[in-house]
Amino acid sequence: MSTNPMDGTQRIKAIAPGMAKGKGKELLDAVEAKYGAVPNSFRTMAHAPAVLQGFLDLSATLEGGVLPFETRYQIAIAVSEINGCAYCLSAFTAIGKGNGMQDEALAMCRIAGSTDPKIDAMLKFAAAIVRERGAITPEDFQKVKSAGCSDEEVQEI
């Protein structure tokens, strides 16, 4: 995790859902209806409704991909750990847990690991992408392919 002393400092105040107006309120209401709560990051993005709308559109698009929910969140947890983002780690873990992911699986994601060989390979591949800033080796690519990942799955990681 990061040791930056500014990590916990909120620079832009989140909007309380009841205080939002117009398009921002409409979007926050939709988020609350879908998730049962409104994460602080969404409340902050609501200052610029176009930003929140873009994020929600991107999230919805990714939901239609080939990777199932659990795999996407396992990757998100692994990446959050590598990036040292305590907020993201907490949010993705809570969402995963709320959707039935087990504590053991969630903990293993933090070290980019899984008891499922295919998921393990995906997490290690995602970790290599983050750590190497996209400069993965042919060996990294071969490992994830050898674990049974399709081209579409690899591209979505």
mmCIF file of C-alpha atoms in Angstrom:
data_model
loop_
_atom_site.group_PDB
_atom_site.id
_atom_site.type_symbol
_atom_site.label_atom_id
_atom_site.label_comp_id
_atom_site.label_asym_id
_atom_site.label_seq_id
_atom_site.Cartn_x
_atom_site.Cartn_y
_atom_site.Cartn_z
ATOM 1 C CA MET A 1 0.000 0.000 0.000
ATOM 2 C CA SER A 2 1.077 3.564 -0.622
ATOM 3 C CA THR A 3 2.725 5.612 2.104
ATOM 4 C CA ASN A 4 1.760 8.980 0.624
ATOM 5 C CA PRO A 5 0.583 11.173 3.530
ATOM 6 C CA MET A 6 -2.031 12.785 1.277
ATOM 7 C CA ASP A 7 -3.766 9.478 0.467
ATOM 8 C CA GLY A 8 -6.593 10.020 2.939
ATOM 9 C CA THR A 9 -7.188 13.648 2.043
ATOM 10 C CA GLN A 10 -10.442 14.288 0.246
ATOM 11 C CA ARG A 11 -9.770 17.107 -2.189
ATOM 12 C CA ILE A 12 -13.258 17.322 -3.721
ATOM 13 C CA LYS A 13 -16.165 16.909 -1.336
ATOM 14 C CA ALA A 14 -18.677 14.216 -2.218
ATOM 15 C CA ILE A 15 -22.238 15.376 -2.816
ATOM 16 C CA ALA A 16 -24.824 13.992 -0.409
ATOM 17 C CA PRO A 17 -27.349 12.195 -2.642
ATOM 18 C CA GLY A 18 -30.197 14.262 -1.171
ATOM 19 C CA MET A 19 -28.387 17.498 -2.097
ATOM 20 C CA ALA A 20 -27.715 16.620 -5.727
ATOM 21 C CA LYS A 21 -29.733 18.355 -8.427
ATOM 22 C CA GLY A 22 -30.657 17.749 -12.042
ATOM 23 C CA LYS A 23 -28.770 15.106 -14.000
ATOM 24 C CA GLY A 24 -26.415 14.433 -11.052
ATOM 25 C CA LYS A 25 -29.376 13.568 -8.809
ATOM 26 C CA GLU A 26 -30.898 11.379 -11.508
ATOM 27 C CA LEU A 27 -27.655 9.428 -11.880
ATOM 28 C CA LEU A 28 -27.083 9.066 -8.137
ATOM 29 C CA ASP A 29 -30.662 7.839 -7.693
ATOM 30 C CA ALA A 30 -30.042 5.204 -10.380
ATOM 31 C CA VAL A 31 -26.809 4.120 -8.659
ATOM 32 C CA GLU A 32 -28.603 3.790 -5.326
ATOM 33 C CA ALA A 33 -31.393 1.771 -6.932
ATOM 34 C CA LYS A 34 -28.864 -0.588 -8.526
ATOM 35 C CA TYR A 35 -26.372 -1.020 -5.662
ATOM 36 C CA GLY A 36 -28.419 -0.128 -2.577
ATOM 37 C CA ALA A 37 -25.984 2.662 -1.692
ATOM 38 C CA VAL A 38 -23.971 5.388 -3.407
ATOM 39 C CA PRO A 39 -20.181 5.011 -3.127
ATOM 40 C CA ASN A 40 -18.250 8.195 -2.329
ATOM 41 C CA SER A 41 -16.439 8.083 -5.664
ATOM 42 C CA PHE A 42 -19.788 8.252 -7.495
ATOM 43 C CA ARG A 43 -20.947 11.086 -5.240
ATOM 44 C CA THR A 44 -17.780 12.982 -6.077
ATOM 45 C CA MET A 45 -18.107 12.367 -9.825
ATOM 46 C CA ALA A 46 -21.658 13.770 -9.615
ATOM 47 C CA HIS A 47 -20.158 17.289 -9.466
ATOM 48 C CA ALA A 48 -19.677 16.773 -13.212
ATOM 49 C CA PRO A 49 -22.640 14.645 -14.332
ATOM 50 C CA ALA A 50 -20.953 13.977 -17.696
ATOM 51 C CA VAL A 51 -18.057 12.328 -15.834
ATOM 52 C CA LEU A 52 -20.389 10.162 -13.750
ATOM 53 C CA GLN A 53 -22.433 9.284 -16.839
ATOM 54 C CA GLY A 54 -19.262 8.314 -18.711
ATOM 55 C CA PHE A 55 -18.089 6.136 -15.832
ATOM 56 C CA LEU A 56 -21.475 4.435 -15.552
ATOM 57 C CA ASP A 57 -21.573 3.865 -19.311
ATOM 58 C CA LEU A 58 -18.084 2.338 -19.248
ATOM 59 C CA SER A 59 -19.034 0.121 -16.305
ATOM 60 C CA ALA A 60 -22.189 -1.041 -18.087
ATOM 61 C CA THR A 61 -20.200 -1.818 -21.226
ATOM 62 C CA LEU A 62 -17.703 -3.910 -19.268
ATOM 63 C CA GLU A 63 -20.567 -5.850 -17.685
ATOM 64 C CA GLY A 64 -21.403 -7.082 -21.183
ATOM 65 C CA GLY A 65 -17.913 -8.508 -21.754
ATOM 66 C CA VAL A 66 -16.799 -12.120 -21.689
ATOM 67 C CA LEU A 67 -15.388 -12.061 -18.155
ATOM 68 C CA PRO A 68 -17.940 -12.912 -15.460
ATOM 69 C CA PHE A 69 -18.626 -10.555 -12.560
ATOM 70 C CA GLU A 70 -16.469 -12.455 -10.074
ATOM 71 C CA THR A 71 -13.446 -12.523 -12.379
ATOM 72 C CA ARG A 72 -13.725 -8.798 -13.110
ATOM 73 C CA TYR A 73 -13.829 -8.017 -9.410
ATOM 74 C CA GLN A 74 -10.958 -10.370 -8.602
ATOM 75 C CA ILE A 75 -8.865 -8.500 -11.169
ATOM 76 C CA ALA A 76 -10.023 -5.148 -9.770
ATOM 77 C CA ILE A 77 -8.982 -6.196 -6.257
ATOM 78 C CA ALA A 78 -5.562 -7.397 -7.432
ATOM 79 C CA VAL A 79 -4.972 -4.163 -9.353
ATOM 80 C CA SER A 80 -6.180 -2.026 -6.431
ATOM 81 C CA GLU A 81 -3.700 -3.772 -4.139
ATOM 82 C CA ILE A 82 -0.817 -3.243 -6.572
ATOM 83 C CA ASN A 83 -1.765 0.406 -7.065
ATOM 84 C CA GLY A 84 -2.052 0.938 -3.325
ATOM 85 C CA CYS A 85 -5.564 2.359 -3.551
ATOM 86 C CA ALA A 86 -7.171 1.625 -0.189
ATOM 87 C CA TYR A 87 -10.481 3.154 -1.289
ATOM 88 C CA CYS A 88 -10.710 1.015 -4.434
ATOM 89 C CA LEU A 89 -9.612 -2.082 -2.558
ATOM 90 C CA SER A 90 -12.286 -1.508 0.062
ATOM 91 C CA ALA A 91 -15.015 -0.755 -2.479
ATOM 92 C CA PHE A 92 -14.274 -3.700 -4.787
ATOM 93 C CA THR A 93 -13.966 -6.065 -1.829
ATOM 94 C CA ALA A 94 -17.288 -4.898 -0.375
ATOM 95 C CA ILE A 95 -19.036 -5.240 -3.739
ATOM 96 C CA GLY A 96 -17.515 -8.684 -4.261
ATOM 97 C CA LYS A 97 -18.474 -9.837 -0.779
ATOM 98 C CA GLY A 98 -21.965 -8.438 -1.227
ATOM 99 C CA ASN A 99 -22.277 -10.550 -4.367
ATOM 100 C CA GLY A 100 -21.269 -13.785 -2.675
ATOM 101 C CA MET A 101 -17.496 -13.886 -3.104
ATOM 102 C CA GLN A 102 -15.875 -15.806 -0.249
ATOM 103 C CA ASP A 103 -13.361 -14.219 2.156
ATOM 104 C CA GLU A 104 -10.600 -16.661 1.136
ATOM 105 C CA ALA A 105 -10.983 -15.809 -2.559
ATOM 106 C CA LEU A 106 -11.045 -12.082 -1.785
ATOM 107 C CA ALA A 107 -7.868 -12.351 0.298
ATOM 108 C CA MET A 108 -6.062 -14.337 -2.394
ATOM 109 C CA CYS A 109 -6.910 -11.666 -4.981
ATOM 110 C CA ARG A 110 -4.811 -9.201 -2.992
ATOM 111 C CA ILE A 111 -1.751 -11.302 -3.832
ATOM 112 C CA ALA A 112 -2.957 -11.917 -7.408
ATOM 113 C CA GLY A 113 -3.706 -15.555 -6.676
ATOM 114 C CA SER A 114 -6.541 -18.054 -6.872
ATOM 115 C CA THR A 115 -7.092 -21.754 -6.232
ATOM 116 C CA ASP A 116 -8.609 -21.926 -9.729
ATOM 117 C CA PRO A 117 -5.658 -22.279 -12.164
ATOM 118 C CA LYS A 118 -7.345 -20.256 -14.908
ATOM 119 C CA ILE A 119 -8.286 -17.380 -12.572
ATOM 120 C CA ASP A 120 -4.817 -17.554 -11.022
ATOM 121 C CA ALA A 121 -3.249 -17.118 -14.475
ATOM 122 C CA MET A 122 -5.577 -14.207 -15.254
ATOM 123 C CA LEU A 123 -4.725 -12.447 -11.996
ATOM 124 C CA LYS A 124 -1.009 -12.914 -12.521
ATOM 125 C CA PHE A 125 -1.341 -11.638 -16.097
ATOM 126 C CA ALA A 126 -3.269 -8.553 -14.904
ATOM 127 C CA ALA A 127 -0.635 -7.982 -12.210
ATOM 128 C CA ALA A 128 2.141 -8.200 -14.820
ATOM 129 C CA ILE A 129 0.333 -5.663 -17.001
ATOM 130 C CA VAL A 130 0.083 -3.210 -14.097
ATOM 131 C CA ARG A 131 3.584 -3.743 -12.720
ATOM 132 C CA GLU A 132 5.235 -3.595 -16.130
ATOM 133 C CA ARG A 133 3.003 -0.761 -17.389
ATOM 134 C CA GLY A 134 1.725 -2.869 -20.245
ATOM 135 C CA ALA A 135 5.126 -4.172 -21.322
ATOM 136 C CA ILE A 136 4.257 -7.834 -20.822
ATOM 137 C CA THR A 137 6.614 -10.510 -22.024
ATOM 138 C CA PRO A 138 5.808 -13.296 -24.470
ATOM 139 C CA GLU A 139 6.142 -15.623 -21.466
ATOM 140 C CA ASP A 140 3.433 -13.705 -19.552
ATOM 141 C CA PHE A 141 1.145 -14.012 -22.555
ATOM 142 C CA GLN A 142 1.934 -17.710 -23.008
ATOM 143 C CA LYS A 143 1.221 -18.495 -19.337
ATOM 144 C CA VAL A 144 -2.265 -17.007 -19.462
ATOM 145 C CA LYS A 145 -3.027 -18.698 -22.786
ATOM 146 C CA SER A 146 -1.712 -22.049 -21.481
ATOM 147 C CA ALA A 147 -4.133 -21.809 -18.557
ATOM 148 C CA GLY A 148 -7.018 -22.002 -21.016
ATOM 149 C CA CYS A 149 -7.846 -18.333 -21.465
ATOM 150 C CA SER A 150 -9.400 -17.413 -24.785
ATOM 151 C CA ASP A 151 -8.152 -14.514 -26.890
ATOM 152 C CA GLU A 152 -11.299 -12.598 -25.916
ATOM 153 C CA GLU A 153 -10.671 -13.156 -22.204
ATOM 154 C CA VAL A 154 -7.037 -12.090 -22.489
ATOM 155 C CA GLN A 155 -7.995 -8.960 -24.403
ATOM 156 C CA GLU A 156 -10.557 -8.039 -21.762
ATOM 157 C CA ILE A 157 -8.075 -8.363 -18.913
#
